[in-house]
GROMACS .gro file of C-alpha atoms in nm:
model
  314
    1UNK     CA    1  11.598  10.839   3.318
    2UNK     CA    2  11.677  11.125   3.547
    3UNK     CA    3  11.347  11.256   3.724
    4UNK     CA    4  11.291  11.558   3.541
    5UNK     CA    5  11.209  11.333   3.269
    6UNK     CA    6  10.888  11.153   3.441
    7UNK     CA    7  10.593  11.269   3.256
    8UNK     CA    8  10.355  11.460   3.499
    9UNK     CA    9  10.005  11.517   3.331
   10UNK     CA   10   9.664  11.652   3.449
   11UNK     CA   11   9.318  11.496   3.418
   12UNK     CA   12   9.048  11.641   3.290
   13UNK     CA   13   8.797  11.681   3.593
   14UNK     CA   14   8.850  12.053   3.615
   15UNK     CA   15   8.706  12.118   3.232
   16UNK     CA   16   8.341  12.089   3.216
   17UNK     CA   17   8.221  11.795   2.956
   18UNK     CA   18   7.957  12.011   2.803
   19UNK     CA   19   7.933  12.374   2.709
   20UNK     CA   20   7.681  12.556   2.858
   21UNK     CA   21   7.433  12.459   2.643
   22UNK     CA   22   7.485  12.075   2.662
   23UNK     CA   23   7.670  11.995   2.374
   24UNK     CA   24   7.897  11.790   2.453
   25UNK     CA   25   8.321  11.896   2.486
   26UNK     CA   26   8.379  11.567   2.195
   27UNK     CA   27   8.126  11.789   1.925
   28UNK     CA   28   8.267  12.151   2.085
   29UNK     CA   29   8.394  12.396   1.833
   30UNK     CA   30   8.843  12.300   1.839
   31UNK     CA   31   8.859  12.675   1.995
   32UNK     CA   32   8.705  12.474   2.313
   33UNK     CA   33   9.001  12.248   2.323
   34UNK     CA   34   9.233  12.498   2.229
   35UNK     CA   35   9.068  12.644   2.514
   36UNK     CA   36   9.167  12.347   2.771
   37UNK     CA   37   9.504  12.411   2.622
   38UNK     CA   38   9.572  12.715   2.726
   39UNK     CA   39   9.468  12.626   3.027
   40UNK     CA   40   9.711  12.400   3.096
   41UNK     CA   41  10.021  12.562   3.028
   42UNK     CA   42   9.889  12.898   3.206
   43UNK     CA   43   9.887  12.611   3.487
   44UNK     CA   44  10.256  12.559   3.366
   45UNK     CA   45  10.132  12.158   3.260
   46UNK     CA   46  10.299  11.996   2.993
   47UNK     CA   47  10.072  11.724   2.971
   48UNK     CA   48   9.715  11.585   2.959
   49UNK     CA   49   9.516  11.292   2.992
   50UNK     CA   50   9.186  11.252   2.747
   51UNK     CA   51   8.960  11.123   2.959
   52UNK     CA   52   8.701  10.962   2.767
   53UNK     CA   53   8.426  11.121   2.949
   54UNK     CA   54   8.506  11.421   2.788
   55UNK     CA   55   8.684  11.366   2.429
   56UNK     CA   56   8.619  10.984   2.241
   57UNK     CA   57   8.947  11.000   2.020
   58UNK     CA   58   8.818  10.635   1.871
   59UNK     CA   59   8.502  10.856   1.808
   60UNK     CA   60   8.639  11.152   1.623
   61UNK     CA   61   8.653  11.190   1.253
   62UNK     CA   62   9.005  11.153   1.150
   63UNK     CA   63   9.058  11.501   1.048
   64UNK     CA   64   8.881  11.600   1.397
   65UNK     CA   65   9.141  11.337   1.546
   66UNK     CA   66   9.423  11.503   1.364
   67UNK     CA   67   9.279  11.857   1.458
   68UNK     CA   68   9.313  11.753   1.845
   69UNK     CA   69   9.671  11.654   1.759
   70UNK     CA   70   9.771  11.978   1.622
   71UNK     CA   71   9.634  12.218   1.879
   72UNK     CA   72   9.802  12.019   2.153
   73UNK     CA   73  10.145  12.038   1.990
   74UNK     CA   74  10.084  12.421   1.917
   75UNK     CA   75  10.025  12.463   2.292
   76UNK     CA   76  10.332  12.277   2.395
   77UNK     CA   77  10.097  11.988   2.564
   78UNK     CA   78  10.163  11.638   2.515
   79UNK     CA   79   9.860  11.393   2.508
   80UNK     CA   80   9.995  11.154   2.761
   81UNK     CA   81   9.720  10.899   2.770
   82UNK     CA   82   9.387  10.816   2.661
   83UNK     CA   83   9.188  10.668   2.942
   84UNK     CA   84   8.871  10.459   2.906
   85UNK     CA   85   8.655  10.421   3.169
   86UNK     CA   86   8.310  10.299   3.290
   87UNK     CA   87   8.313  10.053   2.983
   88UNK     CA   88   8.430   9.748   3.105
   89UNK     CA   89   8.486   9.472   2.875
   90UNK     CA   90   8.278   9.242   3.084
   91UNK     CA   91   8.009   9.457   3.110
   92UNK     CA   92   7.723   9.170   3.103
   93UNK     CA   93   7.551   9.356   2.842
   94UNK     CA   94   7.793   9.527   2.619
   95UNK     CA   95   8.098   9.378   2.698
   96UNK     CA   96   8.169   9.300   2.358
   97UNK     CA   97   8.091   9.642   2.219
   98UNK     CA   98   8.343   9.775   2.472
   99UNK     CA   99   8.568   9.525   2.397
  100UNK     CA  100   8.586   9.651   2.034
  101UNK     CA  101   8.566  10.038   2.142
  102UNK     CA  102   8.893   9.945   2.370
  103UNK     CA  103   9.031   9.834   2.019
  104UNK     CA  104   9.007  10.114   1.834
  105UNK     CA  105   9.085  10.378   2.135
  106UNK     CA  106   9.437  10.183   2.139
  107UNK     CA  107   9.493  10.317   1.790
  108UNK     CA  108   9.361  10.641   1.858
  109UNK     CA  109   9.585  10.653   2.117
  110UNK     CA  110   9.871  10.511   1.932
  111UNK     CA  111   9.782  10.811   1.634
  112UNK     CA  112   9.747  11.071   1.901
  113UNK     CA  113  10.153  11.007   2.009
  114UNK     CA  114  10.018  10.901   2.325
  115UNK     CA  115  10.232  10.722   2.587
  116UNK     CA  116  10.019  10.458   2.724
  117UNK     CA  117   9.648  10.342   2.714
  118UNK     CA  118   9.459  10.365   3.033
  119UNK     CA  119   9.150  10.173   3.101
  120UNK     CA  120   9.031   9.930   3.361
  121UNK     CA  121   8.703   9.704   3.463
  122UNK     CA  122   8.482  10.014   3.659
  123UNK     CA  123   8.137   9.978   3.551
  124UNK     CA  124   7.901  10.285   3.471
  125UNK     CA  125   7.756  10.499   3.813
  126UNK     CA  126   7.467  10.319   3.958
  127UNK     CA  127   7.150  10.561   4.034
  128UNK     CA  128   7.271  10.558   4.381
  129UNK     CA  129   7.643  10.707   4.327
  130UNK     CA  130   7.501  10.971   4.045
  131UNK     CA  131   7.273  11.073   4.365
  132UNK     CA  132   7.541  11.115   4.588
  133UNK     CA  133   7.748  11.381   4.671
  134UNK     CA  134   8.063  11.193   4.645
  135UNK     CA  135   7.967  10.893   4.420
  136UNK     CA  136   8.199  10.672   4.632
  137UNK     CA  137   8.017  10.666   4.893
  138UNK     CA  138   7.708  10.471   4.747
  139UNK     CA  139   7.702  10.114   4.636
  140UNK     CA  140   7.781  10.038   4.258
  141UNK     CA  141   7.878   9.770   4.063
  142UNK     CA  142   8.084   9.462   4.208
  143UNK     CA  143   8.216   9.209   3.982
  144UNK     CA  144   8.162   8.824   4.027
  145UNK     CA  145   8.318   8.573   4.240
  146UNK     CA  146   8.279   8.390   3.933
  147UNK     CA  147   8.584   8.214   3.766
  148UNK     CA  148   8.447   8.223   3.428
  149UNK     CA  149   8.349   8.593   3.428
  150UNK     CA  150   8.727   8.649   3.561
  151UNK     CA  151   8.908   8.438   3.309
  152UNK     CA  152   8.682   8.650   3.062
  153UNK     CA  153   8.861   8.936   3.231
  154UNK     CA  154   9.152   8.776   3.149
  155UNK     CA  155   9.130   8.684   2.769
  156UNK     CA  156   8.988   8.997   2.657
  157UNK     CA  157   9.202   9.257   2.850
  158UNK     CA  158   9.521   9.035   2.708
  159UNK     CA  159   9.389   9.086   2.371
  160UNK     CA  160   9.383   9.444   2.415
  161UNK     CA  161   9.733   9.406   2.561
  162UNK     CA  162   9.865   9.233   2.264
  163UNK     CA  163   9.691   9.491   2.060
  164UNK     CA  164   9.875   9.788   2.235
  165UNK     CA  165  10.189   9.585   2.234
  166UNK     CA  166  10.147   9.594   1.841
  167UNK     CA  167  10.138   9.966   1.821
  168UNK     CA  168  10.399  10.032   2.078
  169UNK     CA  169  10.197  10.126   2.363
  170UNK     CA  170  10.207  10.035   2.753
  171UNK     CA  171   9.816   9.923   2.872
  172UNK     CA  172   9.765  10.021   3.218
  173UNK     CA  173   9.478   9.884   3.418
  174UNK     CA  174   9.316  10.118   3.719
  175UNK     CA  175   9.283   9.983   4.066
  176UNK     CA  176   8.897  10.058   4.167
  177UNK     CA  177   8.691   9.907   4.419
  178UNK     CA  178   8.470   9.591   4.399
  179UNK     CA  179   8.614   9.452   4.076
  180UNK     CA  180   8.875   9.230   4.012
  181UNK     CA  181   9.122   9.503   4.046
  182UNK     CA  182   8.972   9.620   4.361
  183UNK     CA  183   9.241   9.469   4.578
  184UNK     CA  184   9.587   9.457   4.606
  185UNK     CA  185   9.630   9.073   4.593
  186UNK     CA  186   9.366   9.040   4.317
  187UNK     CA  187   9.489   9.309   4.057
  188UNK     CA  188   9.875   9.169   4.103
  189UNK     CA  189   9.719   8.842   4.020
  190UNK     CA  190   9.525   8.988   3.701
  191UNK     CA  191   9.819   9.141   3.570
  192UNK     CA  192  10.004   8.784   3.645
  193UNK     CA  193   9.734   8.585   3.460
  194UNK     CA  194   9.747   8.811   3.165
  195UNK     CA  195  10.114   8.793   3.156
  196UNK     CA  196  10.220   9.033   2.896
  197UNK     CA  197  10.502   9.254   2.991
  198UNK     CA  198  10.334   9.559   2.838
  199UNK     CA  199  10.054   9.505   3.083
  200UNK     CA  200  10.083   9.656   3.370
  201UNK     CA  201   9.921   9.821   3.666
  202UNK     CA  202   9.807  10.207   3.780
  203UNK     CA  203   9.806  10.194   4.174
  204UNK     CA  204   9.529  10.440   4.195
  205UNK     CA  205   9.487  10.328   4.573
  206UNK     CA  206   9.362  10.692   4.629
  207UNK     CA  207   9.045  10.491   4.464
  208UNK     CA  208   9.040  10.284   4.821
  209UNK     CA  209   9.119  10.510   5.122
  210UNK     CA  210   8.822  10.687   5.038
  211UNK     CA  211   8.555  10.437   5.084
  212UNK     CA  212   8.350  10.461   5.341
  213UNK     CA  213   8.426  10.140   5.488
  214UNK     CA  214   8.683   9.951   5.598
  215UNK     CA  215   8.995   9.935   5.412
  216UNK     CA  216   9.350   9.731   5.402
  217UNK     CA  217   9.637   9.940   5.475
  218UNK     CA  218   9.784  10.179   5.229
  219UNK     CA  219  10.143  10.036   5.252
  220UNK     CA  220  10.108   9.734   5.205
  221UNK     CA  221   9.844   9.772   4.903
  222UNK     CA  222  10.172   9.944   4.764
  223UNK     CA  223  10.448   9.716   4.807
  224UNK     CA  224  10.239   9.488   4.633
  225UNK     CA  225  10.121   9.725   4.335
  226UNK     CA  226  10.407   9.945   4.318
  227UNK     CA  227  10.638   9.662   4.087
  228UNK     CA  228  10.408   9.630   3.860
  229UNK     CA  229  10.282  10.007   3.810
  230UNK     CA  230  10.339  10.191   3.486
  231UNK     CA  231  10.097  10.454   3.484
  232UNK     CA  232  10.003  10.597   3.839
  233UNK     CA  233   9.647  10.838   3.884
  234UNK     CA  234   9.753  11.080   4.187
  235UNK     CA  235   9.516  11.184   4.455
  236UNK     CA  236   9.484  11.163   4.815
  237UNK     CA  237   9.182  11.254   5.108
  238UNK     CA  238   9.151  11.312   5.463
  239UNK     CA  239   9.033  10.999   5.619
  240UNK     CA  240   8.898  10.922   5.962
  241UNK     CA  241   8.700  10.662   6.102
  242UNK     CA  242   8.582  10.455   6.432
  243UNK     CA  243   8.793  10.225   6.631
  244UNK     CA  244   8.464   9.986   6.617
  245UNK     CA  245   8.406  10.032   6.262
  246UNK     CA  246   8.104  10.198   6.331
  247UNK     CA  247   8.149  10.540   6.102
  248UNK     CA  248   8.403  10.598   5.853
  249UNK     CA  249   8.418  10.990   5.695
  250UNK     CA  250   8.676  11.078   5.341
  251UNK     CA  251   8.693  11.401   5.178
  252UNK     CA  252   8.977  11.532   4.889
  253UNK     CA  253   9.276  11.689   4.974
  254UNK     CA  254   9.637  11.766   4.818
  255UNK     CA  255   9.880  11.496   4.790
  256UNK     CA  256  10.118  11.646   5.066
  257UNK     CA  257   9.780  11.684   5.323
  258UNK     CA  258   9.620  11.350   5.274
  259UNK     CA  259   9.627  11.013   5.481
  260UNK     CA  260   9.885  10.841   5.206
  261UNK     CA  261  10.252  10.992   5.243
  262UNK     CA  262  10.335  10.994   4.855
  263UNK     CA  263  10.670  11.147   5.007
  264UNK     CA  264  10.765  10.741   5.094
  265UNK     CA  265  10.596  10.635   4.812
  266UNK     CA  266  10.728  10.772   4.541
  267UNK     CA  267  11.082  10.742   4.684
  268UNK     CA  268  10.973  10.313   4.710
  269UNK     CA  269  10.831  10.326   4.334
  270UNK     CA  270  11.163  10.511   4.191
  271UNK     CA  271  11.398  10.208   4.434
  272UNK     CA  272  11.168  10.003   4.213
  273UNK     CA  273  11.223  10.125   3.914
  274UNK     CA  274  10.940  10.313   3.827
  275UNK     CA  275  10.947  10.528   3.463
  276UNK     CA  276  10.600  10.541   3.388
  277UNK     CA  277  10.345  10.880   3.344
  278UNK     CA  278  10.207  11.064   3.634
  279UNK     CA  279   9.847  11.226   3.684
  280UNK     CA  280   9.775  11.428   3.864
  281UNK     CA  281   9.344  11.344   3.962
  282UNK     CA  282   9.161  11.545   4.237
  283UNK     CA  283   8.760  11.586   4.293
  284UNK     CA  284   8.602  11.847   4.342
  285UNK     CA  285   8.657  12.268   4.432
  286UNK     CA  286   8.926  12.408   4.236
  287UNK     CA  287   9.058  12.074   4.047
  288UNK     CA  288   9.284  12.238   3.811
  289UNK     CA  289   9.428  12.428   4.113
  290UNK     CA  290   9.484  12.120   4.312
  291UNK     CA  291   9.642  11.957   4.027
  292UNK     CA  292   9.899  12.229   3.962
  293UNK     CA  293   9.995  12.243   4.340
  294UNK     CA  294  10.042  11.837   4.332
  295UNK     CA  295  10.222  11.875   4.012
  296UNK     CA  296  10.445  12.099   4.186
  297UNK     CA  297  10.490  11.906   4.521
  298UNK     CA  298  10.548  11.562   4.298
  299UNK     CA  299  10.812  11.744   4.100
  300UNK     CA  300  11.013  11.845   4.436
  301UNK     CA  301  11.001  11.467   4.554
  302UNK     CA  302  11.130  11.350   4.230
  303UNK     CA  303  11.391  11.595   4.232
  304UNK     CA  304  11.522  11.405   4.562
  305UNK     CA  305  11.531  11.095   4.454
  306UNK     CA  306  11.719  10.880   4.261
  307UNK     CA  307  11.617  10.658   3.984
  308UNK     CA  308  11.739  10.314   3.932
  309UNK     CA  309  11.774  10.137   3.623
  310UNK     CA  310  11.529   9.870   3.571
  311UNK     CA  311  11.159   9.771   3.425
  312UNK     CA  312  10.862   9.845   3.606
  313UNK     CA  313  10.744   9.456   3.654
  314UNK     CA  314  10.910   9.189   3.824
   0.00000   0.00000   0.00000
C-alpha cells in the first residue's frame, strides 16, 4: 500500500445533529445530507465517518439506508466507518439492547461499503460533563474493577467481532478514559482476551492528554497501542499542568500544534505496519476547518514515509 492510498476521513462534529428546528439530521430531508456532502469535498475530503450521534444507519429504513448510499457515491465521498458510541454493551441497564443495536449497525455498515466498524465501551454524558464546557473535564462513567463485568466485556465485544468478521469488516474499539480501554496496558489486554484478528484497536490517545489530571506519557501509550491499531481518531490539544500536580489546563488544537508529535507517530505506526482509516476529530470553533488543515498536514507526513508490508497486530 503506498501512502496515498491510506483512507483519510472526517468526523462529523462540524455538522449540527438537528436542523434548526430540532428535528433530528437521521429524519432530515436527504438534501440535508447531500448537504454534508458537499461539504466535504468543497473541503477537498474524500471520506466520512457516520457518527451515530448524528445518522443511525441500523435505524434507517432500507430505502433511506440505500438513499444515504447513493448521495455519498454521487458526491465522490466514501462512507469510511460507522461509529457507535455512548452505547456500551455493558451498559448495566441496556447492555443487551446495545449489544443487539451493535449487531445490526455491523450490517449497516457492511451494506453501506463501509471499511470498518467503530465502536467502543464510553458510556452516555453524565449531568456533570453535559454541564461543562468541555465535557472531559467533569467526572463520568468508570467501568468496574470487576472481573465478571470485564469478561462480559469480553464475550460480547468478540461476538460482535465474529459478527463483523462474517461480513468482511475490521471492528475497531476506541481508547477512552475510565473504562477498560482507558489505558494503554488494559485495552492491549482487551484486544488480547478477545483474540480475533479482525479486532483491533483505535489509539485515540488524544482521548487522554486532555484530562484534567494526571496522565501516562503519550509515547509509551503508543508503542503499546500502535501494533494493534486499525482505525486511528486524530486530534491533539495544548496541555499544561503543575510540577506538584496541583492544576492541570487542555484545550484543542491542530495536529501539528498540539502536545503529541503525530510527525513521530505516524512515521512509528507505518514501521509497524499500519493500513488502517484515518479521522480526522477536533472539538470545537471551526471543526470542519481544523479537520481539512489536519487532513492536509497528515497527507504530507504520509507522503514521507514509507510503508512496510505487514498486518496491523502482532
Amino acid at each position: 500500500m503506498s501512502p496515498t492510498e491510506h483512507t483519510i476521513a472526517c468526523c462529523m462534529h462540524g455538522f449540527a445533529p438537528t436542523d434548526p428546528s430540532g428535528l433530528p439530521l437521521h429524519e432530515a430531508d436527504p438534501q440535508a445530507w447531500a448537504g454534508i456532502f458537499s461539504t466535504l469535498t468543497d473541503l477537498d475530503f474524500t471520506a466520512l465517518e457516520i457518527a451515530d450521534s448524528h445518522i443511525r444507519p441500523a435505524d434507517l429504513s432500507p430505502e433511506r439506508r440505500s438513499l444515504l448510499k447513493e448521495l455519498s457515491t454521487s458526491a465522490g465521498v466514501e462512507l469510511t466507518a460507522v461509529h457507535v458510541q455512548r452505547t456500551s454493551v455493558i451498559d448495566p441497564d441496556h447492555g443487551e439492547a446495545n449489544l443487539e443495536y451493535a449487531h445490526r449497525t455491523i450490517d449497516a455498515a457492511a451494506e453501506l461499503g463501509c471499511q470498518v466498524f467503530s465502536t467502543g465501551l464510553h458510556q452516555p454524558f453524565s449531568q456533570a460533563q453535559r454541564d461543562a464546557l468541555w465535557f472531559w473535564t467533569a467526572k463520568g462513567w468508570e467501568d468496574p474493577d470487576d472481573p465478571e463485568i470485564r469478561s462480559l466485556a469480553v464475550q460480547r465485544l468478540r461476538e460482535l467481532g465474529r459478527h463483523a468478521a462474517e461480513v468482511g469488516l475490521p471492528m475497531s474499539l476506541e481508547m477512552y478514559e475510565d473504562t477498560y480501554l482507558g489505558a494503554a496496558e488494559s485495552a492491549v489486554r482487551l484486544i488480547e482476551e478477545i483474540g480475533l484478528d479482525n479486532v483491533g484497536l483505535n489509539p485515540d490517545i488524544g482521548n487522554l492528554i486532555r484530562l484534567h489530571r494526571r496522565i501516562g506519557d503519550w509515547r509509551e501509550m503508543h508503542e503499546l497501542t500502535l501494533p494493534y491499531a486499525n482505525y486511528w481518531h486524530m486530534k491533539n490539544y495544548q496541555r499544561d499542568e503543575a510540577g506538584d500536580g496541583s492544576w492541570f489546563t487542555s484545550h484543542p488544537t491542530t495536529m501539528q500544534n498540539g502536545l503529541i508529535d503525530y510527525r513521530a507517530m505516524v512515521t512509528r505506526a507505518v514501521e509497524l505496519g499500519f493500513n488502517g482509516p484515518f479521522l480526522m476529530e477536533q472539538y470545537g470553533g471551526d471543526s470542519l476547518g481544523v479537520c481539512a488543515e489536519n487532513r492536509s498536514y497528515l497527507a504530507g507526513l504520509l507522503a514521507q514515509v514509507q510503508p512496510t508490508k505487514g498486518t496491523t497486530a502482532p
